[in-house]
Amino acid sequence: MPEFDILFRKARLIDGSGGPSREGDLGVRGDRIVAVGDAGDARADVEIDASGCVLAPGFIDAHAHDDLPLLLEPDLEAKVSQGVTTTVNGNCGFSLAPCPGDRGRPPAPLGAFTGNGKHLYASFEAYFRALDAAPGAVNSIFLVGHTTLRHAVMENFDRAATPAEVEAMCALLDRALSEGAAGLSTGLYYPPAYAAPTEEVIALARIAARHGAPYVTHMRDERDGVADSLEETFRIGREAGTAVIVSHHKCAGRDNHGRSAETLALIEGAAARQEVGLDAYPYTAASTFLVPERAAATARVVITASRPHPECSGRELAEIARDWGCSLLDAAERLAPGGAVYFDMNEDDVRRILAFPATMIGSDGLVMEAHPHPRAWGTFPRVLGRYAREEGLFSLETAVHKMTGLTASRFGITGRGVLAEGAFADLCLFDPEAIRDVADFATPKTRSAGVLGVWVNGEATWDRGKPTGARPGRALRRRMAGGVH
Ligand code: ZN
Ligand code: CU
């Protein structure tokens, strides 16, 4: 009987720890890595000559919104084609659970993340049951969204939650975390959460702390008030006694270009006293909902979706306004509700943030949009190809660490993000000379180059440029003892 189901020979092994790569063999049996090193004359069902190629842990997307895609488009080709094997969902305050009872239409933008509330689940138990019944091509973990909790207990969102509402949200969160949710997220920037005072979030973060789970945040302000927002985030973590993770860190708006030197120093200072993590995507353009005032004030905006004018997706706002003979603001108002890409970051900031040792890579991709930001398809190969290989911003080992081992440890995901005997066989085989993103703002739904093979729990999901159609992903639960697995 062969010793291995799959045996990779002579690969350049990058183990996810950030340490130097080495040449070696790696054997897989069932869903696990069972041997790393020299396989000698061992036999296997499938032998792969990996000479000249990198074999790394499958990438973990630290910031995803694959909640609804996992249910509706579970092949997740956008992610699989980049080498992603696990995604962290429920970010920015938006999760599909818990929301007991019929609460009516969710406030925007929660509606867009939940199929207008059709895909909300009363509890994480029910949600996990649905996920287990129809697995996706990637593993997934799930944060509990503060905005979802608000929708579950409040009618109006332009105010602080009352003590009774805070208590009800805490009870829902406590139960969700007991049932396997991986942490708490907020989207304090967005209207349905903006009126929440810091104290409301601290009360919830205390529940996360009791479960040893992190607090993850799309901060109130990523522009002029970015430093204040960081201080607010640190305070929440300190007072609640839990780790914080700053989502898609950026310094947006021309007046704030260059300020990442200041914000990263703040993060470094705080990290000396408390646990602070952050993620970022490798682009100078942001993407979110179409906010007419913001669109009118940004130098360049591309429409990614528009409910009243779907034919406009993919076009520049300025060009649409010219065709319609109206102002940018008028055009944006006519196009809303919708989505947009905002070109309002600075390349030096993006580089500095990516290179910061604590920064994890997260796509923040919206894979179901008609014309998404290319980060949905290109984030991981872009970091490996453009920033590591071409620009030499960091080593390939460091780049891989930022998308594997570092992310697994921040979110407490055990047995993944590393190449080690006994770990799950989540793997990405890529050509280090060829890997690069191909998706761009004109043609965002484009596969990257250089990703040769991807395996999830020992099963191939990507094979020489094509999806296999397999869906071996698992919905991972945080458990009181021993992290998320
Ligand atoms: Zn966000
Ligand atoms: Cu997000």
PDB file of N, CA and C and ligand atoms in Angstrom, residues 63-65 91-92 94 113 190 218 247-248 364-366 375, ligand 2:
ATOM      1  N   HIS A  63      -9.472  39.000   5.448  1.00  0.00           N
ATOM      2  CA  HIS A  63     -10.632  39.906   5.435  1.00  0.00           C
ATOM      3  C   HIS A  63     -11.497  39.583   4.227  1.00  0.00           C
ATOM      4  N   ALA A  64     -12.554  38.819   4.469  1.00  0.00           N
ATOM      5  CA  ALA A  64     -13.427  38.408   3.371  1.00  0.00           C
ATOM      6  C   ALA A  64     -14.871  38.751   3.687  1.00  0.00           C
ATOM      7  N   HIS A  65     -15.632  38.804   2.613  1.00  0.00           N
ATOM      8  CA  HIS A  65     -17.094  38.950   2.720  1.00  0.00           C
ATOM      9  C   HIS A  65     -17.710  37.831   1.887  1.00  0.00           C
ATOM     10  N   ASN A  91     -16.948  40.223   8.311  1.00  0.00           N
ATOM     11  CA  ASN A  91     -16.210  41.450   8.612  1.00  0.00           C
ATOM     12  C   ASN A  91     -17.073  42.703   8.498  1.00  0.00           C
ATOM     13  N   CYS A  92     -16.533  43.788   9.026  1.00  0.00           N
ATOM     14  CA  CYS A  92     -17.108  45.131   8.873  1.00  0.00           C
ATOM     15  C   CYS A  92     -18.499  45.247   9.508  1.00  0.00           C
ATOM     16  N   PHE A  94     -20.904  42.974   9.367  1.00  0.00           N
ATOM     17  CA  PHE A  94     -21.959  42.300   8.609  1.00  0.00           C
ATOM     18  C   PHE A  94     -21.812  40.785   8.668  1.00  0.00           C
ATOM     19  N   PHE A 113     -25.354  42.509   1.953  1.00  0.00           N
ATOM     20  CA  PHE A 113     -24.553  41.359   2.384  1.00  0.00           C
ATOM     21  C   PHE A 113     -25.405  40.145   2.746  1.00  0.00           C
ATOM     22  N   TYR A 190     -20.057  52.765   8.914  1.00  0.00           N
ATOM     23  CA  TYR A 190     -21.314  52.700   8.178  1.00  0.00           C
ATOM     24  C   TYR A 190     -22.497  53.229   8.995  1.00  0.00           C
ATOM     25  N   HIS A 218     -13.760  47.624  11.123  1.00  0.00           N
ATOM     26  CA  HIS A 218     -13.701  48.658  10.083  1.00  0.00           C
ATOM     27  C   HIS A 218     -13.979  49.935  10.860  1.00  0.00           C
ATOM     28  N   SER A 247      -9.167  46.452  10.456  1.00  0.00           N
ATOM     29  CA  SER A 247      -9.442  45.950   9.105  1.00  0.00           C
ATOM     30  C   SER A 247      -8.918  46.908   8.045  1.00  0.00           C
ATOM     31  N   HIS A 248      -8.505  46.317   6.906  1.00  0.00           N
ATOM     32  CA  HIS A 248      -8.074  47.067   5.714  1.00  0.00           C
ATOM     33  C   HIS A 248      -7.501  48.436   6.066  1.00  0.00           C
ATOM     34  N   ASP A 364     -10.693  41.759   1.148  1.00  0.00           N
ATOM     35  CA  ASP A 364     -11.896  42.592   1.242  1.00  0.00           C
ATOM     36  C   ASP A 364     -12.680  42.534  -0.063  1.00  0.00           C
ATOM     37  N   GLY A 365     -12.537  41.463  -0.816  1.00  0.00           N
ATOM     38  CA  GLY A 365     -13.186  41.369  -2.123  1.00  0.00           C
ATOM     39  C   GLY A 365     -14.686  41.127  -2.022  1.00  0.00           C
ATOM     40  N   LEU A 366     -15.415  41.726  -2.974  1.00  0.00           N
ATOM     41  CA  LEU A 366     -16.857  41.495  -3.065  1.00  0.00           C
ATOM     42  C   LEU A 366     -17.079  40.703  -4.341  1.00  0.00           C
ATOM     43  N   ARG A 375      -9.221  43.397  -6.478  1.00  0.00           N
ATOM     44  CA  ARG A 375      -8.660  42.730  -5.297  1.00  0.00           C
ATOM     45  C   ARG A 375      -9.374  41.406  -5.019  1.00  0.00           C
TER      46      ARG A 375
HETATM   47 CU    CU B   2     -14.784  44.650   4.659  1.00  0.00          CU
END
